PDB file of C-alpha atoms in Angstrom:
ATOM      1  CA  MET R   1     -42.055 -79.506  32.887  1.00  0.00           C
ATOM      2  CA  LEU R   2     -44.476 -79.229  29.970  1.00  0.00           C
ATOM      3  CA  PHE R   3     -42.489 -81.447  27.569  1.00  0.00           C
ATOM      4  CA  LEU R   4     -42.340 -84.329  30.062  1.00  0.00           C
ATOM      5  CA  LYS R   5     -46.033 -83.928  30.906  1.00  0.00           C
ATOM      6  CA  VAL R   6     -46.912 -84.155  27.200  1.00  0.00           C
ATOM      7  CA  ILE R   7     -44.877 -87.354  26.894  1.00  0.00           C
ATOM      8  CA  SER R   8     -46.794 -88.833  29.831  1.00  0.00           C
ATOM      9  CA  LYS R   9     -50.041 -88.615  27.845  1.00  0.00           C
ATOM     10  CA  LEU R  10     -48.775 -90.415  24.739  1.00  0.00           C
ATOM     11  CA  ALA R  11     -49.891 -93.917  23.827  1.00  0.00           C
ATOM     12  CA  PRO R  12     -47.410 -96.708  24.710  1.00  0.00           C
ATOM     13  CA  SER R  13     -46.819 -97.495  21.015  1.00  0.00           C
ATOM     14  CA  VAL R  14     -45.751 -93.880  20.433  1.00  0.00           C
ATOM     15  CA  ILE R  15     -43.587 -93.812  23.555  1.00  0.00           C
ATOM     16  CA  TYR R  16     -41.659 -96.920  22.523  1.00  0.00           C
ATOM     17  CA  SER R  17     -41.190 -95.596  18.992  1.00  0.00           C
ATOM     18  CA  ILE R  18     -39.690 -92.451  20.516  1.00  0.00           C
ATOM     19  CA  SER R  19     -37.542 -94.637  22.753  1.00  0.00           C
ATOM     20  CA  ASP R  20     -36.120 -96.514  19.752  1.00  0.00           C
ATOM     21  CA  ILE R  21     -35.173 -93.233  18.083  1.00  0.00           C
ATOM     22  CA  ALA R  22     -33.717 -91.791  21.284  1.00  0.00           C
ATOM     23  CA  ALA R  23     -31.659 -94.923  21.937  1.00  0.00           C
ATOM     24  CA  PHE R  24     -30.234 -94.787  18.377  1.00  0.00           C
ATOM     25  CA  ILE R  25     -29.311 -91.127  18.808  1.00  0.00           C
ATOM     26  CA  LEU R  26     -27.730 -91.621  22.224  1.00  0.00           C
ATOM     27  CA  PHE R  27     -25.700 -94.633  21.131  1.00  0.00           C
ATOM     28  CA  HIS R  28     -24.690 -93.841  17.541  1.00  0.00           C
ATOM     29  CA  ILE R  29     -24.731 -90.038  17.301  1.00  0.00           C
ATOM     30  CA  VAL R  30     -24.317 -88.471  20.735  1.00  0.00           C
ATOM     31  CA  ARG R  31     -22.308 -91.516  21.886  1.00  0.00           C
ATOM     32  CA  TYR R  32     -23.521 -90.863  25.413  1.00  0.00           C
ATOM     33  CA  ARG R  33     -21.094 -92.468  27.871  1.00  0.00           C
ATOM     34  CA  ARG R  34     -20.229 -95.208  25.396  1.00  0.00           C
ATOM     35  CA  THR R  35     -16.708 -95.637  26.736  1.00  0.00           C
ATOM     36  CA  ILE R  36     -17.982 -95.854  30.309  1.00  0.00           C
ATOM     37  CA  SER R  37     -20.712 -98.387  29.506  1.00  0.00           C
ATOM     38  CA  TYR R  38     -18.379-100.520  27.375  1.00  0.00           C
ATOM     39  CA  GLN R  39     -15.743-100.642  30.108  1.00  0.00           C
ATOM     40  CA  ASN R  40     -18.326-101.445  32.755  1.00  0.00           C
ATOM     41  CA  ILE R  41     -19.764-104.347  30.750  1.00  0.00           C
ATOM     42  CA  SER R  42     -16.440-105.771  29.538  1.00  0.00           C
ATOM     43  CA  ARG R  43     -14.965-105.762  33.040  1.00  0.00           C
ATOM     44  CA  SER R  44     -18.096-107.323  34.496  1.00  0.00           C
ATOM     45  CA  PHE R  45     -18.151-110.111  31.886  1.00  0.00           C
ATOM     46  CA  PRO R  46     -14.488-110.775  31.024  1.00  0.00           C
ATOM     47  CA  ASN R  47     -15.315-114.084  29.316  1.00  0.00           C
ATOM     48  CA  LYS R  48     -17.722-112.564  26.801  1.00  0.00           C
ATOM     49  CA  SER R  49     -16.577-111.748  23.277  1.00  0.00           C
ATOM     50  CA  LYS R  50     -16.457-108.211  21.912  1.00  0.00           C
ATOM     51  CA  SER R  51     -19.577-108.863  19.819  1.00  0.00           C
ATOM     52  CA  GLU R  52     -21.474-110.120  22.884  1.00  0.00           C
ATOM     53  CA  ILE R  53     -20.438-107.061  24.874  1.00  0.00           C
ATOM     54  CA  LEU R  54     -21.520-104.726  22.068  1.00  0.00           C
ATOM     55  CA  GLU R  55     -24.897-106.458  21.862  1.00  0.00           C
ATOM     56  CA  ILE R  56     -25.454-105.997  25.606  1.00  0.00           C
ATOM     57  CA  GLN R  57     -24.344-102.375  25.289  1.00  0.00           C
ATOM     58  CA  ARG R  58     -26.707-101.543  22.409  1.00  0.00           C
ATOM     59  CA  ASN R  59     -29.641-103.208  24.138  1.00  0.00           C
ATOM     60  CA  ALA R  60     -28.809-101.392  27.375  1.00  0.00           C
ATOM     61  CA  TYR R  61     -29.391 -98.032  25.684  1.00  0.00           C
ATOM     62  CA  ARG R  62     -32.871 -99.107  24.659  1.00  0.00           C
ATOM     63  CA  TYR R  63     -33.586-100.173  28.236  1.00  0.00           C
ATOM     64  CA  LEU R  64     -32.251 -96.796  29.378  1.00  0.00           C
ATOM     65  CA  THR R  65     -34.555 -94.754  27.133  1.00  0.00           C
ATOM     66  CA  ASP R  66     -37.506 -97.074  27.796  1.00  0.00           C
ATOM     67  CA  THR R  67     -37.090 -96.576  31.540  1.00  0.00           C
ATOM     68  CA  PHE R  68     -36.840 -92.795  31.297  1.00  0.00           C
ATOM     69  CA  LEU R  69     -39.986 -92.537  29.175  1.00  0.00           C
ATOM     70  CA  GLU R  70     -41.845 -95.041  31.346  1.00  0.00           C
ATOM     71  CA  ILE R  71     -41.082 -92.875  34.372  1.00  0.00           C
ATOM     72  CA  CYS R  72     -42.547 -89.896  32.497  1.00  0.00           C
ATOM     73  CA  LYS R  73     -45.570 -91.985  31.543  1.00  0.00           C
ATOM     74  CA  GLU R  74     -46.296 -92.599  35.216  1.00  0.00           C
ATOM     75  CA  TYR R  75     -47.200 -88.917  35.665  1.00  0.00           C
ATOM     76  CA  SER R  76     -50.602 -89.536  34.061  1.00  0.00           C
ATOM     77  CA  GLN R  77     -50.830 -93.325  34.004  1.00  0.00           C
ATOM     78  CA  THR R  78     -54.089 -94.821  35.231  1.00  0.00           C
ATOM     79  CA  GLN R  79     -54.216 -97.346  38.029  1.00  0.00           C
ATOM     80  CA  GLU R  80     -55.772 -99.915  35.687  1.00  0.00           C
ATOM     81  CA  ASP R  81     -53.011 -99.562  33.100  1.00  0.00           C
ATOM     82  CA  LEU R  82     -50.347 -99.762  35.796  1.00  0.00           C
ATOM     83  CA  ALA R  83     -51.865-102.937  37.247  1.00  0.00           C
ATOM     84  CA  SER R  84     -51.822-104.563  33.819  1.00  0.00           C
ATOM     85  CA  ARG R  85     -48.089-103.882  33.426  1.00  0.00           C
ATOM     86  CA  VAL R  86     -46.665-105.137  36.722  1.00  0.00           C
ATOM     87  CA  THR R  87     -47.104-108.576  38.279  1.00  0.00           C
ATOM     88  CA  PHE R  88     -45.963-109.696  41.729  1.00  0.00           C
ATOM     89  CA  GLU R  89     -44.450-112.992  42.815  1.00  0.00           C
ATOM     90  CA  ASN R  90     -43.688-114.345  46.286  1.00  0.00           C
ATOM     91  CA  PHE R  91     -45.423-111.437  48.031  1.00  0.00           C
ATOM     92  CA  SER R  92     -47.652-113.571  50.285  1.00  0.00           C
ATOM     93  CA  GLU R  93     -45.320-113.203  53.296  1.00  0.00           C
ATOM     94  CA  ILE R  94     -45.228-109.455  52.754  1.00  0.00           C
ATOM     95  CA  LYS R  95     -49.023-109.264  52.729  1.00  0.00           C
ATOM     96  CA  LYS R  96     -49.172-111.196  55.998  1.00  0.00           C
ATOM     97  CA  ALA R  97     -46.605-108.894  57.579  1.00  0.00           C
ATOM     98  CA  ILE R  98     -48.549-105.816  56.511  1.00  0.00           C
ATOM     99  CA  ASP R  99     -51.790-107.303  57.862  1.00  0.00           C
ATOM    100  CA  ASN R 100     -49.946-107.464  61.208  1.00  0.00           C
ATOM    101  CA  ASN R 101     -48.968-103.779  60.885  1.00  0.00           C
ATOM    102  CA  GLN R 102     -45.346-104.653  60.195  1.00  0.00           C
ATOM    103  CA  LYS R 103     -43.147-102.008  58.547  1.00  0.00           C
ATOM    104  CA  LEU R 104     -40.746-103.251  55.841  1.00  0.00           C
ATOM    105  CA  ILE R 105     -37.708-102.186  53.841  1.00  0.00           C
ATOM    106  CA  PHE R 106     -37.415-103.039  50.142  1.00  0.00           C
ATOM    107  CA  LEU R 107     -33.952-103.005  48.559  1.00  0.00           C
ATOM    108  CA  THR R 108     -33.707-103.054  44.781  1.00  0.00           C
ATOM    109  CA  GLY R 109     -31.644-101.794  41.849  1.00  0.00           C
ATOM    110  CA  HIS R 110     -31.821-100.084  38.469  1.00  0.00           C
ATOM    111  CA  THR R 111     -33.332-102.801  36.271  1.00  0.00           C
ATOM    112  CA  GLY R 112     -36.655-101.154  35.434  1.00  0.00           C
ATOM    113  CA  PRO R 113     -38.954 -98.171  36.075  1.00  0.00           C
ATOM    114  CA  ILE R 114     -38.831 -98.027  39.855  1.00  0.00           C
ATOM    115  CA  GLU R 115     -41.786 -95.646  40.041  1.00  0.00           C
ATOM    116  CA  TRP R 116     -44.014 -98.129  38.181  1.00  0.00           C
ATOM    117  CA  ILE R 117     -43.063-100.936  40.529  1.00  0.00           C
ATOM    118  CA  GLY R 118     -43.451 -98.817  43.660  1.00  0.00           C
ATOM    119  CA  HIS R 119     -46.889 -97.498  42.740  1.00  0.00           C
ATOM    120  CA  ALA R 120     -48.125-100.878  41.522  1.00  0.00           C
ATOM    121  CA  ALA R 121     -46.908-102.443  44.788  1.00  0.00           C
ATOM    122  CA  SER R 122     -48.699 -99.734  46.759  1.00  0.00           C
ATOM    123  CA  VAL R 123     -51.984-100.613  45.038  1.00  0.00           C
ATOM    124  CA  TYR R 124     -51.326-104.354  45.317  1.00  0.00           C
ATOM    125  CA  LEU R 125     -50.440-104.231  49.033  1.00  0.00           C
ATOM    126  CA  GLY R 126     -52.827-101.447  50.026  1.00  0.00           C
ATOM    127  CA  ILE R 127     -50.194 -99.308  51.799  1.00  0.00           C
ATOM    128  CA  PRO R 128     -47.797 -96.527  50.745  1.00  0.00           C
ATOM    129  CA  ILE R 129     -44.400 -97.422  49.305  1.00  0.00           C
ATOM    130  CA  ASP R 130     -42.155 -94.528  50.319  1.00  0.00           C
ATOM    131  CA  PRO R 131     -39.130 -94.156  48.011  1.00  0.00           C
ATOM    132  CA  VAL R 132     -35.800 -92.869  49.304  1.00  0.00           C
ATOM    133  CA  TYR R 133     -34.249 -90.450  46.828  1.00  0.00           C
ATOM    134  CA  LYS R 134     -31.542 -87.891  46.218  1.00  0.00           C
ATOM    135  CA  PRO R 135     -33.047 -84.516  45.208  1.00  0.00           C
ATOM    136  CA  SER R 136     -32.021 -83.238  41.775  1.00  0.00           C
ATOM    137  CA  HIS R 137     -30.095 -79.973  41.436  1.00  0.00           C
ATOM    138  CA  ASN R 138     -32.491 -79.043  38.608  1.00  0.00           C
ATOM    139  CA  LYS R 139     -35.500 -77.699  40.500  1.00  0.00           C
ATOM    140  CA  ALA R 140     -37.976 -78.128  37.622  1.00  0.00           C
ATOM    141  CA  ILE R 141     -37.022 -81.766  37.054  1.00  0.00           C
ATOM    142  CA  ASP R 142     -36.983 -82.365  40.797  1.00  0.00           C
ATOM    143  CA  ARG R 143     -40.568 -81.074  41.123  1.00  0.00           C
ATOM    144  CA  PHE R 144     -41.715 -83.238  38.199  1.00  0.00           C
ATOM    145  CA  ILE R 145     -40.087 -86.416  39.554  1.00  0.00           C
ATOM    146  CA  PHE R 146     -41.328 -85.641  43.078  1.00  0.00           C
ATOM    147  CA  ALA R 147     -44.880 -85.326  41.735  1.00  0.00           C
ATOM    148  CA  ILE R 148     -44.546 -88.767  40.135  1.00  0.00           C
ATOM    149  CA  ARG R 149     -43.066 -90.374  43.229  1.00  0.00           C
ATOM    150  CA  SER R 150     -45.750 -88.847  45.469  1.00  0.00           C
ATOM    151  CA  ARG R 151     -48.654 -90.613  43.793  1.00  0.00           C
ATOM    152  CA  TYR R 152     -50.700 -93.252  45.652  1.00  0.00           C
ATOM    153  CA  GLN R 153     -50.092 -91.551  49.021  1.00  0.00           C
ATOM    154  CA  ALA R 154     -46.352 -92.186  48.872  1.00  0.00           C
ATOM    155  CA  THR R 155     -44.029 -89.881  50.794  1.00  0.00           C
ATOM    156  CA  PRO R 156     -40.655 -89.545  49.024  1.00  0.00           C
ATOM    157  CA  ILE R 157     -37.835 -89.319  51.578  1.00  0.00           C
ATOM    158  CA  PRO R 158     -34.581 -87.428  50.928  1.00  0.00           C
ATOM    159  CA  TYR R 159     -31.804 -89.811  51.968  1.00  0.00           C
ATOM    160  CA  LYS R 160     -30.264 -87.315  54.392  1.00  0.00           C
ATOM    161  CA  THR R 161     -33.478 -87.278  56.442  1.00  0.00           C
ATOM    162  CA  LEU R 162     -34.213 -91.025  56.315  1.00  0.00           C
ATOM    163  CA  ALA R 163     -33.110 -91.806  59.884  1.00  0.00           C
ATOM    164  CA  LYS R 164     -35.208 -88.939  61.237  1.00  0.00           C
ATOM    165  CA  ASP R 165     -38.195 -90.013  59.122  1.00  0.00           C
ATOM    166  CA  ILE R 166     -38.003 -93.588  60.435  1.00  0.00           C
ATOM    167  CA  ILE R 167     -38.059 -92.323  64.030  1.00  0.00           C
ATOM    168  CA  LEU R 168     -40.830 -89.759  63.537  1.00  0.00           C
ATOM    169  CA  ARG R 169     -43.084 -92.151  61.608  1.00  0.00           C
ATOM    170  CA  LYS R 170     -42.321 -95.313  63.558  1.00  0.00           C
ATOM    171  CA  ASN R 171     -46.033 -96.053  64.057  1.00  0.00           C
ATOM    172  CA  VAL R 172     -46.950 -95.804  60.346  1.00  0.00           C
ATOM    173  CA  THR R 173     -47.433 -99.108  58.509  1.00  0.00           C
ATOM    174  CA  ARG R 174     -45.568 -98.708  55.231  1.00  0.00           C
ATOM    175  CA  CYS R 175     -42.708 -99.970  53.081  1.00  0.00           C
ATOM    176  CA  ILE R 176     -39.543 -97.971  52.493  1.00  0.00           C
ATOM    177  CA  ALA R 177     -37.933 -98.568  49.085  1.00  0.00           C
ATOM    178  CA  ILE R 178     -34.196 -97.975  48.627  1.00  0.00           C
ATOM    179  CA  LEU R 179     -32.147 -98.190  45.427  1.00  0.00           C
ATOM    180  CA  ALA R 180     -28.929 -99.661  46.783  1.00  0.00           C
ATOM    181  CA  ASP R 181     -26.851-100.550  43.718  1.00  0.00           C
ATOM    182  CA  LEU R 182     -25.110 -97.277  42.848  1.00  0.00           C
ATOM    183  CA  GLU R 183     -21.568 -96.110  43.629  1.00  0.00           C
ATOM    184  CA  PRO R 184     -21.205 -94.633  47.138  1.00  0.00           C
ATOM    185  CA  ARG R 185     -19.542 -91.264  47.510  1.00  0.00           C
ATOM    186  CA  SER R 186     -15.937 -91.351  48.736  1.00  0.00           C
ATOM    187  CA  ARG R 187     -17.021 -90.018  52.146  1.00  0.00           C
ATOM    188  CA  ASP R 188     -19.800 -92.587  52.585  1.00  0.00           C
ATOM    189  CA  GLN R 189     -19.349 -95.610  54.828  1.00  0.00           C
ATOM    190  CA  ALA R 190     -18.969 -98.556  52.446  1.00  0.00           C
ATOM    191  CA  VAL R 191     -17.767-102.131  52.157  1.00  0.00           C
ATOM    192  CA  GLU R 192     -15.816-103.664  49.270  1.00  0.00           C
ATOM    193  CA  ILE R 193     -17.422-106.785  47.786  1.00  0.00           C
ATOM    194  CA  ASP R 194     -16.548-109.125  44.907  1.00  0.00           C
ATOM    195  CA  PHE R 195     -19.301-108.171  42.465  1.00  0.00           C
ATOM    196  CA  LEU R 196     -19.471-108.774  38.712  1.00  0.00           C
ATOM    197  CA  SER R 197     -15.850-109.973  38.502  1.00  0.00           C
ATOM    198  CA  GLN R 198     -14.362-106.958  40.289  1.00  0.00           C
ATOM    199  CA  LYS R 199     -13.956-105.324  43.667  1.00  0.00           C
ATOM    200  CA  THR R 200     -16.977-103.072  44.166  1.00  0.00           C
ATOM    201  CA  ARG R 201     -17.887-100.627  46.929  1.00  0.00           C
ATOM    202  CA  PHE R 202     -21.398-100.859  48.390  1.00  0.00           C
ATOM    203  CA  PHE R 203     -22.985 -98.212  50.573  1.00  0.00           C
ATOM    204  CA  LEU R 204     -23.649 -99.411  54.136  1.00  0.00           C
ATOM    205  CA  GLY R 205     -26.411 -96.843  54.717  1.00  0.00           C
ATOM    206  CA  PRO R 206     -29.385 -99.159  53.970  1.00  0.00           C
ATOM    207  CA  GLU R 207     -27.962-101.770  56.337  1.00  0.00           C
ATOM    208  CA  ARG R 208     -27.500 -99.156  59.042  1.00  0.00           C
ATOM    209  CA  MET R 209     -31.110 -97.973  58.655  1.00  0.00           C
ATOM    210  CA  ALA R 210     -32.378-101.551  58.771  1.00  0.00           C
ATOM    211  CA  LYS R 211     -30.501-102.200  61.996  1.00  0.00           C
ATOM    212  CA  ILE R 212     -31.698 -98.939  63.587  1.00  0.00           C
ATOM    213  CA  SER R 213     -35.346 -99.720  62.799  1.00  0.00           C
ATOM    214  CA  ASN R 214     -35.072-103.534  62.833  1.00  0.00           C
ATOM    215  CA  MET R 215     -37.534-103.610  59.938  1.00  0.00           C
ATOM    216  CA  PRO R 216     -37.571-106.861  57.931  1.00  0.00           C
ATOM    217  CA  VAL R 217     -35.650-106.418  54.682  1.00  0.00           C
ATOM    218  CA  TYR R 218     -36.617-107.844  51.292  1.00  0.00           C
ATOM    219  CA  PHE R 219     -34.785-107.754  47.989  1.00  0.00           C
ATOM    220  CA  VAL R 220     -37.207-106.995  45.151  1.00  0.00           C
ATOM    221  CA  ALA R 221     -36.027-108.390  41.823  1.00  0.00           C
ATOM    222  CA  ILE R 222     -37.431-106.307  38.963  1.00  0.00           C
ATOM    223  CA  LYS R 223     -37.487-108.135  35.631  1.00  0.00           C
ATOM    224  CA  ASN R 224     -38.634-107.068  32.187  1.00  0.00           C
ATOM    225  CA  THR R 225     -41.010-109.815  30.999  1.00  0.00           C
ATOM    226  CA  LYS R 226     -42.058-108.067  27.787  1.00  0.00           C
ATOM    227  CA  ARG R 227     -41.564-104.573  26.487  1.00  0.00           C
ATOM    228  CA  GLY R 228     -43.592-102.353  28.782  1.00  0.00           C
ATOM    229  CA  LYS R 229     -44.318-105.143  31.274  1.00  0.00           C
ATOM    230  CA  TYR R 230     -42.473-106.162  34.429  1.00  0.00           C
ATOM    231  CA  SER R 231     -42.488-108.634  37.283  1.00  0.00           C
ATOM    232  CA  ALA R 232     -41.421-107.946  40.860  1.00  0.00           C
ATOM    233  CA  THR R 233     -40.305-110.902  42.962  1.00  0.00           C
ATOM    234  CA  ALA R 234     -39.672-110.601  46.705  1.00  0.00           C
ATOM    235  CA  HIS R 235     -36.744-112.402  48.358  1.00  0.00           C
ATOM    236  CA  LEU R 236     -36.342-112.222  52.121  1.00  0.00           C
ATOM    237  CA  ILE R 237     -32.912-110.979  53.213  1.00  0.00           C
ATOM    238  CA  SER R 238     -33.550-110.759  56.963  1.00  0.00           C
ATOM    239  CA  MET R 239     -36.491-110.703  59.355  1.00  0.00           C
ATOM    240  CA  ASN R 240     -34.303-109.358  62.180  1.00  0.00           C
ATOM    241  CA  PRO R 241     -31.501-107.167  60.774  1.00  0.00           C
ATOM    242  CA  LYS R 242     -30.215-106.348  64.283  1.00  0.00           C
ATOM    243  CA  GLU R 243     -29.202-109.990  64.714  1.00  0.00           C
ATOM    244  CA  LEU R 244     -26.972-110.020  61.614  1.00  0.00           C
ATOM    245  CA  GLU R 245     -23.221-109.578  61.789  1.00  0.00           C
ATOM    246  CA  PRO R 246     -21.884-106.341  60.242  1.00  0.00           C
ATOM    247  CA  GLU R 247     -21.925-106.245  56.412  1.00  0.00           C
ATOM    248  CA  VAL R 248     -23.934-109.470  56.064  1.00  0.00           C
ATOM    249  CA  LEU R 249     -27.101-107.717  54.915  1.00  0.00           C
ATOM    250  CA  THR R 250     -25.203-105.630  52.358  1.00  0.00           C
ATOM    251  CA  ARG R 251     -23.398-108.694  51.021  1.00  0.00           C
ATOM    252  CA  LYS R 252     -26.681-110.579  50.668  1.00  0.00           C
ATOM    253  CA  PHE R 253     -28.133-107.670  48.700  1.00  0.00           C
ATOM    254  CA  ALA R 254     -25.061-107.588  46.433  1.00  0.00           C
ATOM    255  CA  MET R 255     -25.389-111.315  45.747  1.00  0.00           C
ATOM    256  CA  CYS R 256     -29.090-110.965  44.833  1.00  0.00           C
ATOM    257  CA  MET R 257     -28.321-107.975  42.607  1.00  0.00           C
ATOM    258  CA  GLU R 258     -25.499-109.786  40.836  1.00  0.00           C
ATOM    259  CA  GLU R 259     -27.709-112.793  40.048  1.00  0.00           C
ATOM    260  CA  LEU R 260     -30.377-110.497  38.617  1.00  0.00           C
ATOM    261  CA  ILE R 261     -27.895-108.643  36.395  1.00  0.00           C
ATOM    262  CA  ILE R 262     -26.309-111.843  35.101  1.00  0.00           C
ATOM    263  CA  GLU R 263     -29.767-113.132  34.131  1.00  0.00           C
ATOM    264  CA  ASN R 264     -30.381-110.096  31.885  1.00  0.00           C
ATOM    265  CA  PRO R 265     -27.270-107.873  31.651  1.00  0.00           C
ATOM    266  CA  ALA R 266     -28.758-105.291  29.272  1.00  0.00           C
ATOM    267  CA  ALA R 267     -31.440-104.258  31.766  1.00  0.00           C
ATOM    268  CA  TRP R 268     -28.978-102.686  34.218  1.00  0.00           C
ATOM    269  CA  LEU R 269     -27.801 -99.067  34.230  1.00  0.00           C
ATOM    270  CA  TRP R 270     -24.356 -99.496  32.658  1.00  0.00           C
ATOM    271  CA  THR R 271     -23.938 -95.798  31.839  1.00  0.00           C
ATOM    272  CA  HIS R 272     -23.552 -94.994  35.530  1.00  0.00           C
ATOM    273  CA  ARG R 273     -19.959 -94.412  36.721  1.00  0.00           C
ATOM    274  CA  ARG R 274     -20.176 -97.453  38.996  1.00  0.00           C
ATOM    275  CA  TRP R 275     -16.441 -98.066  39.288  1.00  0.00           C
ATOM    276  CA  LYS R 276     -15.058 -94.516  39.275  1.00  0.00           C
ATOM    277  CA  ASN R 277     -11.641 -95.372  40.621  1.00  0.00           C
ATOM    278  CA  LYS R 278     -11.015 -97.906  37.836  1.00  0.00           C
ATOM    279  CA  ARG R 279     -11.756 -95.607  34.911  1.00  0.00           C
ATOM    280  CA  THR R 280      -9.097 -95.635  32.168  1.00  0.00           C
ATOM    281  CA  LYS R 281      -8.938 -94.296  28.643  1.00  0.00           C
ATOM    282  CA  ALA R 282     -10.460 -96.540  25.978  1.00  0.00           C
TER     283      ALA R 282
END
């Protein structure tokens, strides 16, 4: 899409100025999912005051527009600029595993521009980071996002074909990145976990894939260190997923994700309908 490609070529200062305007419009004028985001935050932090919740909510819209524009920026971002914007912590074990041709699974959530982190990690580790994704119904947007995700020799994997991809490419040294923090569909196999002060369903698919492949699983905590700059910290969840009892891996991921959100609540994607079955009128 031409408009998104033009955005990708803008200077960061211009992009963040646009983001400020877009966040103001979404929050104050369009009122995009304001009821949903307010309910999500207030139920997740029942001890916070109304003013604290509103502050998190307003800041969350700026994070939302920043992330969208940063994803667009990645379409034409240089490797040097990308490297200057993402730092890595606790990745020494991962480097050793890759040197031994070990394949890995990264689990993470919506607390930053995933494409930036994935591509920067690919350069840092010297192997492809293959993102698992759900294709968009909008073909033009899907092609644009696919082009972004395909950079640095990455092979985006539609979730429905992930099991087949793992089997067919079992001899390829790579990392598979899965966003595992969104609401599962009603027909998906899921487990209910105490998460952010409420019962929350988590998709068991990533755990199932980890057990099928027995790839070591790491949680990657994405944090915003400064506007336009991020850190990615690796936390080992399991070296041998097959040895874990059912649901343990998913529960460990949920615990890591909860700690990350509590540390900086505004950075998470609160506009998502995360708790669909609890939605009530405001």
